[in-house]
CSV table of C-alpha atoms and ligand atoms in Angstrom, one decimal:
chain,number,residue,atom,x,y,z
A,21,MET,CA,-6.2,35.9,-0.6
A,22,SER,CA,-5.2,33.7,-3.6
A,23,ASP,CA,-3.9,30.1,-3.3
A,24,GLU,CA,-0.5,31.5,-4.3
A,25,ASP,CA,-0.4,33.7,-1.2
A,26,ASN,CA,-1.1,30.7,0.9
A,27,GLU,CA,1.7,28.6,-0.6
A,28,ILE,CA,4.3,27.6,1.9
A,29,ILE,CA,7.9,28.0,0.8
A,30,LEU,CA,9.6,25.1,2.6
A,31,ALA,CA,13.0,26.7,2.4
A,32,ASP,CA,11.8,29.7,4.4
A,33,LEU,CA,10.8,27.5,7.4
A,34,ASN,CA,13.2,26.9,10.3
A,35,ASP,CA,14.1,23.3,11.1
A,36,GLU,CA,11.4,22.7,13.6
A,37,GLU,CA,8.7,24.3,11.3
A,38,LEU,CA,10.0,22.3,8.4
A,39,VAL,CA,9.8,19.0,10.2
A,40,GLU,CA,6.2,19.9,11.3
A,41,GLN,CA,5.4,20.8,7.7
A,42,MET,CA,6.9,17.5,6.5
A,43,PHE,CA,4.6,15.6,8.9
A,44,ASP,CA,1.6,17.4,7.3
A,45,ASP,CA,3.0,16.7,3.7
A,46,LEU,CA,3.5,13.0,4.5
A,47,TYR,CA,0.0,12.8,5.9
A,48,ASP,CA,-1.3,14.3,2.7
A,49,GLY,CA,0.9,12.0,0.5
A,50,MET,CA,2.8,14.9,-1.1
A,51,LYS,CA,5.8,13.1,-2.5
A,52,GLU,CA,7.5,16.0,-4.2
A,53,GLU,CA,7.2,18.2,-1.1
A,54,ILE,CA,8.7,15.3,1.0
A,55,GLU,CA,11.6,15.0,-1.4
A,56,GLU,CA,12.1,18.8,-1.3
A,57,GLY,CA,12.0,18.7,2.5
A,58,VAL,CA,14.6,15.9,2.7
A,59,ASN,CA,16.9,17.8,0.4
A,60,ILE,CA,16.6,21.0,2.4
A,61,LEU,CA,17.4,19.2,5.6
A,62,LEU,CA,20.4,17.6,4.0
A,63,GLU,CA,21.6,21.0,2.7
A,64,ARG,CA,21.3,22.3,6.3
A,65,GLY,CA,23.7,19.6,7.5
A,66,TRP,CA,21.2,17.1,9.0
A,67,GLN,CA,22.5,13.5,9.2
A,68,PRO,CA,20.5,11.2,6.8
A,69,TYR,CA,19.6,8.9,9.7
A,70,ASP,CA,18.1,11.8,11.7
A,71,ILE,CA,16.0,12.9,8.7
A,72,LEU,CA,14.8,9.3,8.4
A,73,THR,CA,13.9,8.8,12.0
A,74,LYS,CA,12.8,12.3,13.0
A,75,ALA,CA,11.0,13.6,9.9
A,76,LEU,CA,9.9,10.5,7.9
A,77,VAL,CA,9.3,7.8,10.6
A,78,GLY,CA,8.0,10.5,12.9
A,79,GLY,CA,5.4,11.5,10.3
A,80,MET,CA,4.5,7.9,9.5
A,81,THR,CA,3.7,7.4,13.2
A,82,ILE,CA,1.0,10.1,13.0
A,83,VAL,CA,-0.4,8.5,9.8
A,84,GLY,CA,-0.4,5.1,11.6
A,85,ASN,CA,-2.3,6.4,14.6
A,86,ASP,CA,-5.0,8.0,12.4
A,87,PHE,CA,-5.2,4.8,10.3
A,88,ARG,CA,-5.8,2.9,13.5
A,89,ASP,CA,-8.5,5.3,14.6
A,90,GLY,CA,-10.4,5.1,11.3
A,91,ILE,CA,-9.6,8.7,10.3
A,92,LEU,CA,-7.4,7.7,7.4
A,93,PHE,CA,-8.1,4.8,5.0
A,94,VAL,CA,-6.0,2.5,2.8
A,95,PRO,CA,-5.8,4.8,-0.3
A,96,GLU,CA,-4.5,7.7,1.8
A,97,VAL,CA,-2.1,5.6,3.7
A,98,LEU,CA,-0.7,4.2,0.4
A,99,LEU,CA,-0.1,7.8,-0.8
A,100,ALA,CA,1.7,8.6,2.5
A,101,ALA,CA,3.8,5.4,2.1
A,102,ASN,CA,4.6,6.5,-1.5
A,103,ALA,CA,5.7,9.9,-0.3
A,104,MET,CA,7.8,8.3,2.4
A,105,LYS,CA,9.5,6.0,-0.2
A,106,GLY,CA,10.3,9.1,-2.2
A,107,GLY,CA,12.2,10.5,0.8
A,108,MET,CA,13.9,7.2,1.5
A,109,ALA,CA,15.1,6.9,-2.1
A,110,ILE,CA,17.1,10.2,-1.6
A,111,LEU,CA,18.6,9.0,1.7
A,112,LYS,CA,19.4,5.4,0.6
A,113,PRO,CA,22.7,6.1,-1.2
A,114,LEU,CA,23.8,8.4,1.7
A,115,LEU,CA,23.2,5.6,4.2
A,116,ILE,CA,25.0,3.1,2.2
A,117,GLU,CA,28.7,3.5,2.4
A,118,THR,CA,30.1,1.9,-0.7
A,119,GLY,CA,33.3,0.1,-0.4
A,120,ALA,CA,32.7,-0.7,3.3
A,121,PRO,CA,34.1,-4.2,4.1
A,122,ARG,CA,31.4,-6.9,4.0
A,123,VAL,CA,30.5,-7.9,7.5
A,124,GLY,CA,28.1,-10.6,6.6
A,125,LYS,CA,25.1,-11.5,4.4
A,126,MET,CA,21.5,-11.1,5.2
A,127,VAL,CA,18.4,-12.4,3.5
A,128,ILE,CA,15.4,-10.3,4.5
A,129,GLY,CA,11.7,-10.3,3.6
A,130,THR,CA,8.2,-9.6,4.9
A,131,VAL,CA,6.4,-12.8,5.8
A,132,LYS,CA,3.6,-14.5,3.9
A,133,GLY,CA,0.3,-12.7,3.9
A,134,ASP,CA,1.9,-9.3,4.7
A,135,ILE,CA,2.6,-6.6,2.2
A,136,HIS,CA,4.0,-3.9,4.5
A,137,ASP,CA,7.6,-3.2,3.3
A,138,ILE,CA,8.6,0.3,4.5
A,139,GLY,CA,10.2,-0.9,7.8
A,140,LYS,CA,11.8,-3.9,6.1
A,141,ASN,CA,13.3,-1.6,3.4
A,142,LEU,CA,14.6,0.7,6.1
A,143,VAL,CA,16.3,-2.3,7.9
A,144,ALA,CA,17.8,-3.5,4.5
A,145,MET,CA,19.1,0.0,3.8
A,146,MET,CA,20.7,0.5,7.2
A,147,MET,CA,22.2,-3.0,7.1
A,148,GLU,CA,23.8,-2.2,3.7
A,149,GLY,CA,25.0,1.1,5.2
A,150,ALA,CA,26.7,-0.9,7.9
A,151,GLY,CA,28.6,-3.1,5.4
A,152,PHE,CA,26.3,-6.1,5.2
A,153,GLU,CA,25.3,-7.6,1.9
A,154,VAL,CA,21.5,-7.7,1.7
A,155,VAL,CA,19.3,-9.9,-0.4
A,156,ASP,CA,15.8,-8.4,-0.2
A,157,LEU,CA,13.1,-10.9,-1.0
A,158,GLY,CA,10.3,-8.3,-0.9
A,159,ILE,CA,6.9,-9.0,0.6
A,160,ASN,CA,4.6,-11.9,1.1
A,161,ASN,CA,7.3,-14.6,1.4
A,162,ALA,CA,6.4,-18.3,1.9
A,163,VAL,CA,8.8,-20.5,3.9
A,164,GLU,CA,10.3,-22.1,0.8
A,165,LYS,CA,11.3,-18.7,-0.6
A,166,TYR,CA,13.3,-17.9,2.6
A,167,LEU,CA,15.0,-21.3,2.7
A,168,ASP,CA,15.9,-21.3,-0.9
A,169,ALA,CA,17.4,-17.9,-0.7
A,170,LEU,CA,19.4,-18.7,2.5
A,171,GLU,CA,21.0,-21.7,0.8
A,172,THR,CA,21.5,-20.2,-2.6
A,173,GLU,CA,23.0,-17.0,-1.2
A,174,GLY,CA,25.1,-18.6,1.5
A,175,ALA,CA,23.7,-16.0,4.0
A,176,ASP,CA,24.6,-15.7,7.6
A,177,ILE,CA,21.4,-14.0,8.7
A,178,LEU,CA,17.7,-14.4,8.1
A,179,GLY,CA,15.7,-11.2,8.8
A,180,MET,CA,11.9,-11.4,8.9
A,181,SER,CA,9.4,-8.6,9.1
A,182,ALA,CA,5.7,-8.7,10.0
A,183,LEU,CA,3.4,-5.7,10.6
A,184,LEU,CA,0.2,-7.6,11.3
A,185,THR,CA,-0.8,-9.6,14.4
A,186,THR,CA,-2.3,-12.1,11.9
A,187,THR,CA,1.0,-12.6,10.0
A,188,MET,CA,3.6,-12.6,12.8
A,189,PRO,CA,2.9,-16.2,13.8
A,190,TYR,CA,4.2,-17.2,10.3
A,191,MET,CA,7.7,-16.4,11.6
A,192,LYS,CA,7.5,-19.4,13.8
A,193,VAL,CA,6.5,-21.6,10.8
A,194,VAL,CA,9.8,-20.5,9.1
A,195,ILE,CA,11.9,-21.1,12.2
A,196,ASP,CA,10.3,-24.5,12.9
A,197,THR,CA,10.9,-25.5,9.3
A,198,LEU,CA,14.6,-24.5,9.5
A,199,THR,CA,14.8,-26.7,12.7
A,200,GLU,CA,13.0,-29.6,11.0
A,201,LYS,CA,15.4,-29.5,8.1
A,202,GLY,CA,18.4,-29.3,10.5
A,203,MET,CA,19.3,-25.9,9.2
A,204,ARG,CA,18.5,-23.7,12.2
A,205,ASP,CA,22.0,-23.5,13.6
A,206,ASN,CA,23.4,-22.3,10.3
A,207,TYR,CA,21.7,-18.9,10.6
A,208,ILE,CA,21.2,-16.0,12.9
A,209,VAL,CA,17.5,-15.3,12.8
A,210,LEU,CA,16.4,-11.7,13.5
A,211,VAL,CA,12.8,-10.6,13.6
A,212,GLY,CA,11.1,-7.2,13.7
A,213,GLY,CA,7.9,-5.3,13.0
A,214,ALA,CA,5.6,-3.0,15.0
A,215,PRO,CA,3.4,-5.7,16.7
A,216,LEU,CA,6.4,-7.9,17.9
A,217,ASN,CA,8.2,-7.7,21.2
A,218,GLU,CA,11.1,-9.4,22.9
A,219,GLU,CA,8.9,-12.0,24.5
A,220,PHE,CA,7.5,-13.0,21.1
A,221,GLY,CA,11.0,-13.2,19.6
A,222,LYS,CA,12.0,-15.6,22.3
A,223,ALA,CA,8.8,-17.7,22.2
A,224,ILE,CA,9.2,-18.4,18.5
A,225,GLY,CA,12.9,-19.3,18.8
A,226,ALA,CA,14.5,-16.3,17.0
A,227,ASP,CA,18.0,-15.2,18.0
A,228,ALA,CA,16.7,-11.7,18.6
A,229,TYR,CA,13.8,-9.3,18.3
A,230,CYS,CA,14.9,-5.9,16.8
A,231,ARG,CA,12.9,-2.9,17.8
A,232,ASP,CA,14.1,-0.8,14.9
A,233,ALA,CA,16.6,-0.6,12.1
A,234,ALA,CA,19.4,0.7,14.3
A,235,VAL,CA,18.9,-2.1,16.8
A,236,ALA,CA,18.9,-4.6,13.9
A,237,VAL,CA,22.3,-3.4,12.7
A,238,GLU,CA,23.8,-3.5,16.2
A,239,THR,CA,22.4,-6.9,17.0
A,240,ALA,CA,23.5,-8.3,13.6
A,241,LYS,CA,27.0,-7.0,14.2
A,242,LYS,CA,27.2,-8.5,17.7
A,243,LEU,CA,25.8,-11.9,16.7
A,244,VAL,CA,27.9,-12.3,13.6
A,245,ALA,CA,31.0,-11.5,15.6
A,246,ARG,CA,30.0,-14.0,18.2
A,247,LYS,CA,29.4,-16.6,15.5
A,248,HIS,CA,32.8,-16.0,13.9
A,249,ASN,CA,34.5,-16.3,17.3
A,250,GLN,CA,32.7,-19.5,18.1
A,251,GLY,CA,33.9,-20.8,14.7
A,252,VAL,CA,37.5,-20.0,15.6
A,253,THR,CA,37.5,-21.4,19.1
A,254,GLY,CA,35.0,-24.2,18.7
B,10,B1M,CO1,-1.2,-1.4,7.3
B,10,B1M,N1,-1.6,-1.8,9.2
B,10,B1M,N2,-2.6,-2.6,6.8
B,10,B1M,N3,-0.9,-0.6,5.6
B,10,B1M,N4,-0.1,0.0,8.2
B,10,B1M,C1,-0.7,-1.3,10.2
B,10,B1M,C2,0.5,-2.2,10.5
B,10,B1M,C3,-1.6,-1.1,11.5
B,10,B1M,C4,-0.9,-1.2,12.8
B,10,B1M,C5,-2.5,0.2,11.3
B,10,B1M,C6,-3.3,0.4,12.5
B,10,B1M,O1,-4.4,-0.1,12.6
B,10,B1M,N5,-2.9,1.3,13.3
B,10,B1M,C7,-2.7,-2.3,11.2
B,10,B1M,C8,-2.3,-3.7,11.8
B,10,B1M,C9,-3.1,-4.0,13.0
B,10,B1M,C10,-2.8,-5.3,13.6
B,10,B1M,O2,-2.3,-6.2,13.0
B,10,B1M,N6,-3.2,-5.5,14.8
B,10,B1M,C11,-2.7,-2.4,9.7
B,10,B1M,C12,-3.7,-3.0,8.9
B,10,B1M,C13,-4.9,-3.5,9.7
B,10,B1M,C14,-3.6,-3.1,7.5
B,10,B1M,C15,-4.6,-3.8,6.6
B,10,B1M,C16,-5.2,-5.1,7.1
B,10,B1M,C17,-5.7,-2.8,6.3
B,10,B1M,C18,-6.9,-3.2,5.5
B,10,B1M,O3,-6.7,-3.6,4.3
B,10,B1M,N7,-8.0,-3.2,6.1
B,10,B1M,C19,-3.8,-4.0,5.3
B,10,B1M,C20,-3.0,-5.3,5.3
B,10,B1M,C21,-2.5,-5.7,4.0
B,10,B1M,C22,-1.5,-6.9,4.1
B,10,B1M,O4,-0.4,-6.8,4.5
B,10,B1M,N8,-2.0,-8.1,3.8
B,10,B1M,C23,-2.9,-2.8,5.4
B,10,B1M,C24,-2.3,-2.2,4.3
B,10,B1M,C25,-1.4,-1.1,4.4
B,10,B1M,C26,-1.0,-0.3,3.2
B,10,B1M,C27,-0.8,-1.1,2.0
B,10,B1M,C28,-2.0,0.8,3.0
B,10,B1M,C29,0.3,0.4,3.8
B,10,B1M,C30,1.6,-0.4,3.5
B,10,B1M,C31,2.4,0.2,2.4
B,10,B1M,C32,3.8,-0.4,2.4
B,10,B1M,O5,4.4,-0.9,3.4
B,10,B1M,N9,4.3,-0.4,1.2
B,10,B1M,C33,0.1,0.3,5.3
B,10,B1M,C34,0.8,1.1,6.2
B,10,B1M,C35,1.7,2.2,5.7
B,10,B1M,C36,0.6,0.9,7.6
B,10,B1M,C37,1.2,1.8,8.8
B,10,B1M,C38,0.3,3.1,8.8
B,10,B1M,C39,2.6,2.2,8.8
B,10,B1M,C40,3.6,1.0,8.7
B,10,B1M,C41,5.0,1.6,8.4
B,10,B1M,O6,5.4,1.6,7.3
B,10,B1M,N10,5.6,2.2,9.5
B,10,B1M,C42,0.9,0.8,10.0
B,10,B1M,C43,0.7,1.6,11.3
B,10,B1M,C44,2.0,1.6,12.2
B,10,B1M,O7,2.8,0.7,12.2
B,10,B1M,N11,2.1,2.6,13.0
B,10,B1M,C45,-0.1,-0.1,9.5
B,10,B1M,C46,6.9,2.9,9.4
B,10,B1M,C47,8.0,1.8,9.5
B,10,B1M,C48,9.3,2.5,9.4
B,10,B1M,O8,7.9,1.2,10.7
B,10,B1M,O9,7.3,-1.0,9.7
B,10,B1M,O10,7.3,-0.7,12.3
B,10,B1M,P1,7.8,-0.4,10.9
B,10,B1M,O11,9.4,-0.8,10.9
B,10,B1M,C49,10.3,-0.5,12.0
B,10,B1M,C50,10.4,-1.5,13.1
B,10,B1M,O12,9.1,-2.2,13.3
B,10,B1M,C51,11.5,-2.4,12.7
B,10,B1M,O13,12.4,-1.5,12.1
B,10,B1M,C52,11.7,-0.6,11.3
B,10,B1M,C53,12.4,0.7,11.2
B,10,B1M,O14,12.8,1.2,12.4
B,10,B1M,N12,11.3,-3.5,11.8
B,10,B1M,C54,12.3,-4.5,11.7
B,10,B1M,C55,10.4,-3.8,10.9
B,10,B1M,N13,10.7,-4.9,10.2
B,10,B1M,C56,11.8,-5.4,10.7
B,10,B1M,C57,12.5,-6.5,10.4
B,10,B1M,C58,13.7,-6.8,11.1
B,10,B1M,C59,14.2,-5.9,12.1
B,10,B1M,C60,13.4,-4.8,12.5
B,10,B1M,O15,14.4,-7.9,10.7
B,10,B1M,C61,15.6,-8.1,11.2
């Protein structure tokens, strides 16, 4: 049998088979195939958010497990991340409703020492989709970078992301510095990232820990509304 006979035609697969195949393609870092899979699911009427969470994040979870277990290594994971970004780029404009009224402004970035940005990008994308203005500081942010941006941008929310147990304590450095400078009460501070939990969020003095991008949006909406109400009555 030739290679051609073995070639899988993504469009011929049913939804379940296609998502399974996308898990494999993400694992193998096949960006073009991921992009094709995303487009097929869109044509079949899938919601962009479902494609993101079920096909892309689902696939990245498998990659993460094998990375943890020493089956995959950094170069392979980088390729998988690149394939995921290809899929996310197609979904981004669909998740962002242009012309939605601005609900608030968020400065977001991954903390110092940490270069993981996929989850942070997803949060930024979903926040924009929900009508927030987002200033994305990228990765490896020192405390000064966050503070400068908050002031310059006149933001309501600070979002911090950390994926490493070694970098998550840096979030406390940022929050403590805000407090020392008398700026803490000016901002809603949301934190997220795979190694965090509710308890950690409370312990470092964040307003909330957000398990995922959808929770980040809901929490931001709720806390911004509460802040505005306090402003009116207080
Ligand atoms: Co890294 N890595 N990595 N990695 N990597 C993890 C995090 C790890 C858990 C893998 C593992 O061992 N299973 C492990 C950390 C272990 C630990 O700390 N205990 C790890 C390690 C060890 C490392 C290196 C140290 C490896 C090495 O060099 N030896 C190194 C660190 C480099 C550094 O940062 N200084 C490293 C490097 C890399 C790559 C560069 C290869 C690549 C990153 C590419 C990129 O981001 N551009 C990478 C990847 C891809 C991963 C895994 C596989 C996937 C992360 C991801 O993108 N997930 C990851 C394993 C895992 O998490 N399962 C792993 C998908 C993403 C959608 O989820 O980021 O959790 P997540 O975001 C979610 C929520 O957490 C939440 O919402 C998002 C969407 O729902 N959220 C927020 C995230 N940020 C938020 C901010 C908010 C709110 C919610 O603010 C309001």
